[in-house]
Amino acid sequence: MNVIVDLTVVPIGVGVSLSHYVAACQRVLEEAGLKTQLHANGTNIEGEWDEVFAAIRRCHEVVHAMGAPRISTIIKAGTRTDHAQTMDDKVRSVRDKL
Amino acid sequence: MNVIVDLTVVPIGVGVSLSHYVAACQRVLEEAGLKTQLHANGTNIEGEWDEVFAAIRRCHEVVHAMGAPRISTIIKAGTRTDHAQTMDDKVRSVRDKL
Amino acid sequence: MNVIVDLTVVPIGVGVSLSHYVAACQRVLEEAGLKTQLHANGTNIEGEWDEVFAAIRRCHEVVHAMGAPRISTIIKAGTRTDHAQTMDDKVRSVRDKL
Amino acid sequence: MNVIVDLTVVPIGVGVSLSHYVAACQRVLEEAGLKTQLHANGTNIEGEWDEVFAAIRRCHEVVHAMGAPRISTIIKAGTRTDHAQTMDDKVRSVRDKL
């Protein structure tokens, strides 16, 4: 089952600057071979369900290992069975109607 | 790794009434032996990361099999390494300060 | 326009214990006269759109004034025009199908 | 108070193709003069709190007027008082650490 995910990882208890942790998570996603698009409020990810969620779990492990005692993560996950759709398809589909 | 999750499953393309699908997903979570608390905007879940996310995947499979061609899901996932915390602890911790 | 909201306010840069801030926000919502239900991952709120969102803005102001330099908030907002629905209706509608 | 928002509007009860509705909401945001960045799972928005949330309310009104009886929206809202930060700053801050 293919999934398109939007991932926002918020480490808690490590101060106000979170970009080192977000970058570490971004590297986890890339090392997992997942297609990703970083944006201002998260990272969009496209891939097989199990691979995507294994990488998200790995993000939590890595960010905890970096010293964050608590993590609050938001995941939007979209699946569909009617037809295949990529992240680029989704943006193009809206842009075509503007 | 223990996780506390808030899960909202939104089936798309099956009309305006979604409670049959939400109930089916609720049964999946209960059959998985997870501790759950249904609320007005989702279901809180407490358990081992892999068991919780396997059940969420199973929700998508079941809701698609019921006829939903598209599903949009929101997951809040909280983990912590400083001390164990249950869903009831989280509510009590706020209530004690009101 | 009536709205049912799920609100999760995450103060950043104030350490790992967040319940004082969440309780302050809860008081803001109650002082605004809104109907609320606290749960393990947030607070459900029912009310007129403008009153609900004014109270959420006030939460940010109060939590910043308590010393949080950064806040990351998640809001789920549901509106419908087909018929009126309360938070209790939503839970009952799922429970009836279990 | 400045806010950086991620907005995902999901119309319910209008079938499986949602891009017409998302495009209409995108036009509302642009007509409001807000800075926006469309991505695969939503739209990032930067602006004054009241202007941003007035535009989000207008999105709900417009999408209901287009025929959607029910809307489920996800908003991530970030505010900070320590220093000004744009959407581009947030992405650059992570990219610099990759």
Short mmCIF file of C-alpha atoms in Angstrom, two decimals:
data_model
loop_
_atom_site.label_atom_id
_atom_site.label_comp_id
_atom_site.label_asym_id
_atom_site.label_seq_id
_atom_site.Cartn_x
_atom_site.Cartn_y
_atom_site.Cartn_z
CA MET A 1 0.00 0.00 0.00
CA ASN A 2 1.48 3.29 -1.15
CA VAL A 3 1.11 6.32 1.14
CA ILE A 4 1.74 10.06 0.91
CA VAL A 5 2.67 11.44 4.30
CA ASP A 6 3.28 14.88 5.78
CA LEU A 7 5.59 14.58 8.79
CA THR A 8 6.26 17.22 11.46
CA VAL A 9 8.54 16.18 14.31
CA VAL A 10 8.62 18.52 17.33
CA PRO A 11 11.31 17.66 19.92
CA ILE A 12 10.36 18.93 23.40
CA GLY A 13 12.73 19.84 26.21
CA VAL A 14 15.72 20.80 24.06
CA GLY A 15 15.21 24.53 23.80
CA VAL A 16 13.75 26.66 21.07
CA SER A 17 15.91 25.78 18.07
CA LEU A 18 14.77 22.54 16.48
CA SER A 19 16.44 22.52 13.07
CA HIS A 20 19.33 20.17 14.06
CA TYR A 21 16.76 17.56 15.03
CA VAL A 22 14.64 18.10 11.94
CA ALA A 23 17.75 17.78 9.76
CA ALA A 24 18.70 14.51 11.49
CA CYS A 25 15.22 13.16 10.79
CA GLN A 26 15.50 14.34 7.18
CA ARG A 27 18.71 12.32 6.84
CA VAL A 28 16.95 9.24 8.23
CA LEU A 29 14.25 9.59 5.58
CA GLU A 30 16.80 10.00 2.79
CA GLU A 31 18.92 7.07 3.99
CA ALA A 32 15.75 4.99 3.87
CA GLY A 33 15.58 5.79 0.15
CA LEU A 34 12.26 7.59 0.47
CA LYS A 35 11.20 10.40 -1.85
CA THR A 36 10.89 13.54 0.30
CA GLN A 37 10.04 17.23 -0.09
CA LEU A 38 10.98 19.53 2.78
CA HIS A 39 8.62 22.47 3.31
CA ALA A 40 8.17 25.22 5.88
CA ASN A 41 5.98 23.16 8.22
CA GLY A 42 7.17 19.60 7.68
CA THR A 43 8.36 17.05 5.15
CA ASN A 44 6.22 15.35 2.54
CA ILE A 45 7.11 11.69 1.97
CA GLU A 46 6.03 9.20 -0.67
CA GLY A 47 6.56 5.44 -0.41
CA GLU A 48 5.41 2.03 0.71
CA TRP A 49 3.47 2.23 4.00
CA ASP A 50 5.79 -0.06 5.98
CA GLU A 51 8.96 1.65 4.79
CA VAL A 52 7.61 5.13 5.50
CA PHE A 53 6.46 4.28 9.01
CA ALA A 54 9.65 2.35 9.83
CA ALA A 55 11.58 5.52 8.91
CA ILE A 56 9.31 7.67 11.08
CA ARG A 57 9.95 5.33 14.02
CA ARG A 58 13.66 5.60 13.29
CA CYS A 59 13.33 9.43 13.41
CA HIS A 60 11.94 9.16 16.94
CA GLU A 61 14.82 6.87 17.97
CA VAL A 62 17.45 9.18 16.48
CA VAL A 63 15.96 12.37 17.92
CA HIS A 64 15.68 10.77 21.38
CA ALA A 65 19.30 9.58 21.06
CA MET A 66 20.32 13.19 20.29
CA GLY A 67 18.99 14.14 23.72
CA ALA A 68 15.33 15.04 23.27
CA PRO A 69 13.41 13.52 26.20
CA ARG A 70 10.04 14.03 24.55
CA ILE A 71 8.79 14.20 20.96
CA SER A 72 5.43 15.33 19.64
CA THR A 73 4.89 14.31 16.01
CA ILE A 74 2.11 15.08 13.55
CA ILE A 75 1.54 12.76 10.61
CA LYS A 76 -0.97 13.24 7.80
CA ALA A 77 -1.26 9.98 5.86
CA GLY A 78 -3.18 9.63 2.60
CA THR A 79 -3.91 6.38 0.79
CA ARG A 80 -6.10 5.70 -2.23
CA THR A 81 -7.20 2.64 -4.16
CA ASP A 82 -8.89 4.34 -7.13
CA HIS A 83 -5.68 5.32 -8.92
CA ALA A 84 -1.98 5.90 -8.29
CA GLN A 85 -1.05 9.48 -7.36
CA THR A 86 2.33 11.06 -6.63
CA MET A 87 3.11 14.16 -4.55
CA ASP A 88 3.76 16.05 -7.81
CA ASP A 89 0.39 14.92 -9.18
CA LYS A 90 -1.34 16.38 -6.12
CA VAL A 91 0.24 19.82 -6.52
CA ARG A 92 -0.29 19.84 -10.31
CA SER A 93 -3.93 18.88 -9.89
CA VAL A 94 -4.55 22.02 -7.79
CA ARG A 95 -2.30 24.31 -9.89
CA ASP A 96 -4.20 23.37 -13.07
CA LYS A 97 -7.37 24.82 -11.53
CA LEU A 98 -5.93 28.15 -10.40
CA MET B 1 9.11 2.19 22.52
CA ASN B 2 5.75 3.14 24.02
CA VAL B 3 3.63 5.74 22.17
CA ILE B 4 0.47 7.71 22.87
CA VAL B 5 -1.38 8.40 19.64
CA ASP B 6 -4.41 10.43 18.61
CA LEU B 7 -5.92 8.93 15.44
CA THR B 8 -8.49 10.55 13.13
CA VAL B 9 -9.43 8.56 10.03
CA VAL B 10 -11.39 10.46 7.35
CA PRO B 11 -12.72 8.27 4.51
CA ILE B 12 -13.23 10.28 1.30
CA GLY B 13 -15.65 9.51 -1.49
CA VAL B 14 -18.24 7.67 0.57
CA GLY B 15 -20.65 10.46 1.36
CA VAL B 16 -21.07 12.58 4.43
CA SER B 17 -21.69 10.01 7.16
CA LEU B 18 -18.43 8.49 8.35
CA SER B 19 -19.35 6.78 11.63
CA HIS B 20 -19.62 3.24 10.16
CA TYR B 21 -16.01 3.52 9.00
CA VAL B 22 -14.80 5.03 12.27
CA ALA B 23 -16.54 2.23 14.19
CA ALA B 24 -14.86 -0.41 11.98
CA CYS B 25 -11.48 1.16 12.70
CA GLN B 26 -12.33 1.26 16.42
CA ARG B 27 -13.00 -2.50 16.29
CA VAL B 28 -9.62 -3.05 14.61
CA LEU B 29 -7.90 -1.20 17.44
CA GLU B 30 -9.77 -3.16 20.10
CA GLU B 31 -9.11 -6.52 18.40
CA ALA B 32 -5.42 -5.57 18.43
CA GLY B 33 -5.68 -5.41 22.23
CA LEU B 34 -4.78 -1.72 22.34
CA LYS B 35 -6.00 0.60 25.07
CA THR B 36 -8.23 3.20 23.38
CA GLN B 37 -10.35 6.22 24.33
CA LEU B 38 -12.85 7.42 21.74
CA HIS B 39 -13.46 11.20 21.75
CA ALA B 40 -15.33 13.69 19.60
CA ASN B 41 -12.47 14.26 17.15
CA GLY B 42 -10.63 10.94 17.11
CA THR B 43 -9.40 8.04 19.20
CA ASN B 44 -6.54 8.13 21.69
CA ILE B 45 -4.42 4.98 21.71
CA GLU B 46 -1.70 3.78 24.05
CA GLY B 47 0.70 0.93 23.26
CA GLU B 48 3.91 -0.34 21.74
CA TRP B 49 4.88 1.67 18.63
CA ASP B 50 4.88 -1.29 16.22
CA GLU B 51 1.55 -2.66 17.47
CA VAL B 52 -0.14 0.73 17.31
CA PHE B 53 1.06 1.50 13.80
CA ALA B 54 0.27 -2.01 12.54
CA ALA B 55 -3.30 -1.46 13.76
CA ILE B 56 -3.48 1.93 12.03
CA ARG B 57 -2.37 0.30 8.78
CA ARG B 58 -5.03 -2.36 9.30
CA CYS B 59 -7.64 0.44 9.73
CA HIS B 60 -6.71 1.77 6.28
CA GLU B 61 -7.02 -1.73 4.78
CA VAL B 62 -10.41 -2.34 6.41
CA VAL B 63 -11.85 1.07 5.50
CA HIS B 64 -10.69 0.67 1.88
CA ALA B 65 -12.23 -2.83 1.82
CA MET B 66 -15.53 -1.28 3.01
CA GLY B 67 -15.54 0.79 -0.19
CA ALA B 68 -13.69 4.01 0.61
CA PRO B 69 -11.46 4.81 -2.38
CA ARG B 70 -9.46 7.41 -0.49
CA ILE B 71 -8.53 7.97 3.17
CA SER B 72 -7.02 11.02 4.84
CA THR B 73 -5.68 10.25 8.31
CA ILE B 74 -4.23 12.46 11.01
CA ILE B 75 -1.96 10.97 13.65
CA LYS B 76 -0.46 12.76 16.65
CA ALA B 77 2.26 10.53 18.13
CA GLY B 78 3.99 11.28 21.43
CA THR B 79 6.99 9.41 22.82
CA ARG B 80 9.14 10.19 25.84
CA THR B 81 12.25 8.70 27.40
CA ASP B 82 12.31 10.67 30.67
CA HIS B 83 9.56 8.71 32.39
CA ALA B 84 6.58 6.46 31.62
CA GLN B 85 3.27 8.27 31.13
CA THR B 86 -0.21 6.93 30.41
CA MET B 87 -3.14 8.68 28.74
CA ASP B 88 -4.79 9.01 32.15
CA ASP B 89 -1.60 10.58 33.56
CA LYS B 90 -1.69 13.23 30.85
CA VAL B 91 -5.27 14.28 31.61
CA ARG B 92 -4.70 14.17 35.39
CA SER B 93 -1.56 16.28 35.06
CA VAL B 94 -3.59 19.10 33.45
CA ARG B 95 -6.68 18.69 35.69
CA ASP B 96 -4.51 19.03 38.81
CA LYS B 97 -3.54 22.53 37.69
CA LEU B 98 -7.04 23.84 36.92
CA MET C 1 -20.99 29.14 11.59
CA ASN C 2 -20.64 26.49 14.30
CA VAL C 3 -17.38 24.56 14.54
CA ILE C 4 -16.09 21.54 16.44
CA VAL C 5 -12.37 21.89 17.10
CA ASP C 6 -9.64 19.69 18.53
CA LEU C 7 -6.86 21.88 19.95
CA THR C 8 -3.35 20.81 20.95
CA VAL C 9 -1.02 23.56 22.11
CA VAL C 10 2.68 22.63 22.40
CA PRO C 11 4.87 25.29 24.06
CA ILE C 12 8.51 25.02 22.92
CA GLY C 13 11.57 26.14 24.84
CA VAL C 14 10.13 25.75 28.35
CA GLY C 15 11.33 22.28 29.21
CA VAL C 16 9.59 18.96 29.14
CA SER C 17 6.59 19.54 31.43
CA LEU C 18 3.81 21.30 29.58
CA SER C 19 0.76 20.81 31.77
CA HIS C 20 0.90 24.28 33.43
CA TYR C 21 0.64 25.85 29.99
CA VAL C 22 -2.11 23.50 28.83
CA ALA C 23 -4.07 24.25 32.03
CA ALA C 24 -3.73 28.01 31.42
CA CYS C 25 -5.08 27.55 27.91
CA GLN C 26 -7.92 25.42 29.29
CA ARG C 27 -8.86 28.29 31.64
CA VAL C 28 -8.88 30.70 28.68
CA LEU C 29 -11.32 28.44 26.85
CA GLU C 30 -13.57 28.12 29.88
CA GLU C 31 -13.52 31.86 30.59
CA ALA C 32 -14.62 32.37 26.98
CA GLY C 33 -17.73 30.35 27.84
CA LEU C 34 -16.89 27.61 25.34
CA LYS C 35 -17.98 24.02 25.79
CA THR C 36 -14.80 21.94 26.15
CA GLN C 37 -13.75 18.32 26.71
CA LEU C 38 -10.18 17.71 27.78
CA HIS C 39 -8.64 14.45 26.52
CA ALA C 40 -5.23 12.81 26.54
CA ASN C 41 -4.00 14.52 23.37
CA GLY C 42 -5.83 17.84 23.34
CA THR C 43 -9.08 19.61 24.06
CA ASN C 44 -12.27 19.34 22.04
CA ILE C 45 -14.19 22.61 21.72
CA GLU C 46 -17.64 23.40 20.39
CA GLY C 47 -18.84 26.91 19.55
CA GLU C 48 -19.23 29.75 17.10
CA TRP C 49 -16.21 29.95 14.75
CA ASP C 50 -15.18 33.49 15.70
CA GLU C 51 -15.44 32.87 19.45
CA VAL C 52 -13.49 29.62 19.24
CA PHE C 53 -10.67 31.09 17.19
CA ALA C 54 -10.50 34.26 19.30
CA ALA C 55 -10.00 32.00 22.33
CA ILE C 56 -7.27 30.02 20.56
CA ARG C 57 -5.46 33.28 19.77
CA ARG C 58 -5.82 34.25 23.41
CA CYS C 59 -4.23 30.89 24.40
CA HIS C 60 -1.17 31.77 22.32
CA GLU C 61 -0.97 35.21 23.97
CA VAL C 62 -1.30 33.76 27.47
CA VAL C 63 1.21 30.95 26.91
CA HIS C 64 3.73 33.38 25.42
CA ALA C 65 3.16 35.71 28.41
CA MET C 66 3.92 32.77 30.73
CA GLY C 67 7.39 32.60 29.15
CA ALA C 68 7.12 30.27 26.17
CA PRO C 69 9.13 31.80 23.31
CA ARG C 70 7.64 29.48 20.72
CA ILE C 71 4.34 27.62 20.34
CA SER C 72 3.38 24.88 17.90
CA THR C 73 -0.36 24.31 17.79
CA ILE C 74 -2.48 21.73 15.97
CA ILE C 75 -6.13 22.46 15.25
CA LYS C 76 -8.65 20.11 13.67
CA ALA C 77 -11.73 22.13 12.66
CA GLY C 78 -14.96 20.56 11.45
CA THR C 79 -17.95 22.43 10.02
CA ARG C 80 -21.08 21.10 8.38
CA THR C 81 -24.11 22.63 6.71
CA ASP C 82 -26.27 19.49 6.33
CA HIS C 83 -27.38 19.31 9.96
CA ALA C 84 -26.36 20.46 13.42
CA GLN C 85 -24.06 18.10 15.32
CA THR C 86 -22.58 18.32 18.80
CA MET C 87 -19.42 16.71 20.18
CA ASP C 88 -21.64 14.24 22.08
CA ASP C 89 -23.53 13.40 18.86
CA LYS C 90 -20.23 12.52 17.17
CA VAL C 91 -19.17 10.07 19.87
CA ARG C 92 -22.67 8.55 20.15
CA SER C 93 -22.85 8.09 16.40
CA VAL C 94 -19.72 5.87 16.48
CA ARG C 95 -20.62 4.08 19.73
CA ASP C 96 -24.02 3.05 18.31
CA LYS C 97 -22.20 1.11 15.59
CA LEU C 98 -19.78 -0.79 17.82
CA MET D 1 1.06 38.55 16.21
CA ASN D 2 2.63 36.90 13.16
CA VAL D 3 1.85 33.25 12.47
CA ILE D 4 3.10 30.56 10.11
CA VAL D 5 0.31 28.14 9.28
CA ASP D 6 -0.01 24.87 7.39
CA LEU D 7 -3.58 24.46 6.12
CA THR D 8 -5.20 21.29 4.79
CA VAL D 9 -8.88 21.56 3.86
CA VAL D 10 -10.71 18.25 3.24
CA PRO D 11 -14.24 18.63 1.83
CA ILE D 12 -16.43 15.61 2.69
CA GLY D 13 -19.44 14.37 0.75
CA VAL D 14 -18.39 15.65 -2.68
CA GLY D 15 -16.70 12.56 -4.07
CA VAL D 16 -13.06 11.64 -4.34
CA SER D 17 -11.61 14.53 -6.34
CA LEU D 18 -10.93 17.51 -4.11
CA SER D 19 -8.64 19.74 -6.18
CA HIS D 20 -11.39 22.14 -7.35
CA TYR D 21 -12.15 22.92 -3.72
CA VAL D 22 -8.50 23.23 -2.73
CA ALA D 23 -7.93 25.60 -5.67
CA ALA D 24 -10.90 27.75 -4.59
CA CYS D 25 -9.44 27.98 -1.10
CA GLN D 26 -6.04 28.83 -2.58
CA ARG D 27 -7.65 31.75 -4.44
CA VAL D 28 -9.24 32.96 -1.19
CA LEU D 29 -5.82 33.02 0.46
CA GLU D 30 -4.25 34.87 -2.46
CA GLU D 31 -7.10 37.41 -2.65
CA ALA D 32 -6.50 38.08 1.04
CA GLY D 33 -2.97 39.14 0.11
CA LEU D 34 -1.36 36.38 2.17
CA LYS D 35 1.99 34.85 1.30
CA THR D 36 1.34 31.18 0.47
CA GLN D 37 3.29 28.09 -0.61
CA LEU D 38 1.25 25.19 -1.98
CA HIS D 39 2.70 21.74 -1.28
CA ALA D 40 1.61 18.13 -1.72
CA ASN D 41 -0.28 17.93 1.58
CA GLY D 42 -1.50 21.48 2.16
CA THR D 43 -0.66 25.15 1.89
CA ASN D 44 1.81 27.04 4.04
CA ILE D 45 0.70 30.57 4.92
CA GLU D 46 2.53 33.47 6.54
CA GLY D 47 0.81 36.56 7.91
CA GLU D 48 -0.90 38.39 10.74
CA TRP D 49 -2.92 35.99 12.93
CA ASP D 50 -6.29 37.71 12.40
CA GLU D 51 -5.88 38.00 8.64
CA VAL D 52 -4.77 34.38 8.27
CA PHE D 53 -7.64 33.00 10.33
CA ALA D 54 -10.21 35.26 8.65
CA ALA D 55 -9.07 33.80 5.32
CA ILE D 56 -9.34 30.24 6.66
CA ARG D 57 -12.90 30.96 7.77
CA ARG D 58 -13.62 32.36 4.30
CA CYS D 59 -12.26 29.10 2.79
CA HIS D 60 -14.85 27.15 4.78
CA GLU D 61 -17.62 29.50 3.60
CA VAL D 62 -16.54 29.26 -0.04
CA VAL D 63 -16.12 25.47 -0.02
CA HIS D 64 -19.54 25.02 1.64
CA ALA D 65 -21.04 27.38 -0.98
CA MET D 66 -19.52 25.18 -3.71
CA GLY D 67 -21.63 22.33 -2.37
CA ALA D 68 -19.55 20.55 0.25
CA PRO D 69 -21.86 19.71 3.18
CA ARG D 70 -18.98 18.92 5.51
CA ILE D 71 -15.36 20.07 5.84
CA SER D 72 -12.56 18.62 7.94
CA THR D 73 -9.60 20.99 8.21
CA ILE D 74 -6.17 20.59 9.77
CA ILE D 75 -4.22 23.68 10.82
CA LYS D 76 -0.70 23.76 12.21
CA ALA D 77 -0.05 27.23 13.66
CA GLY D 78 3.36 28.39 14.84
CA THR D 79 4.07 31.64 16.68
CA ARG D 80 7.28 32.85 18.33
CA THR D 81 8.27 35.87 20.35
CA ASP D 82 12.05 35.34 20.45
CA HIS D 83 12.74 36.52 16.91
CA ALA D 84 10.97 37.01 13.56
CA GLN D 85 11.04 34.01 11.24
CA THR D 86 9.68 33.54 7.72
CA MET D 87 8.67 30.31 5.96
CA ASP D 88 11.86 30.56 3.89
CA ASP D 89 13.94 30.95 7.07
CA LYS D 90 12.47 27.72 8.42
CA VAL D 91 13.40 25.68 5.34
CA ARG D 92 16.86 27.28 5.08
CA SER D 93 17.55 26.60 8.74
CA VAL D 94 17.06 22.85 8.17
CA ARG D 95 18.80 22.76 4.75
CA ASP D 96 21.91 24.39 6.24
CA LYS D 97 22.29 21.41 8.56
CA LEU D 98 21.92 18.66 5.94
#
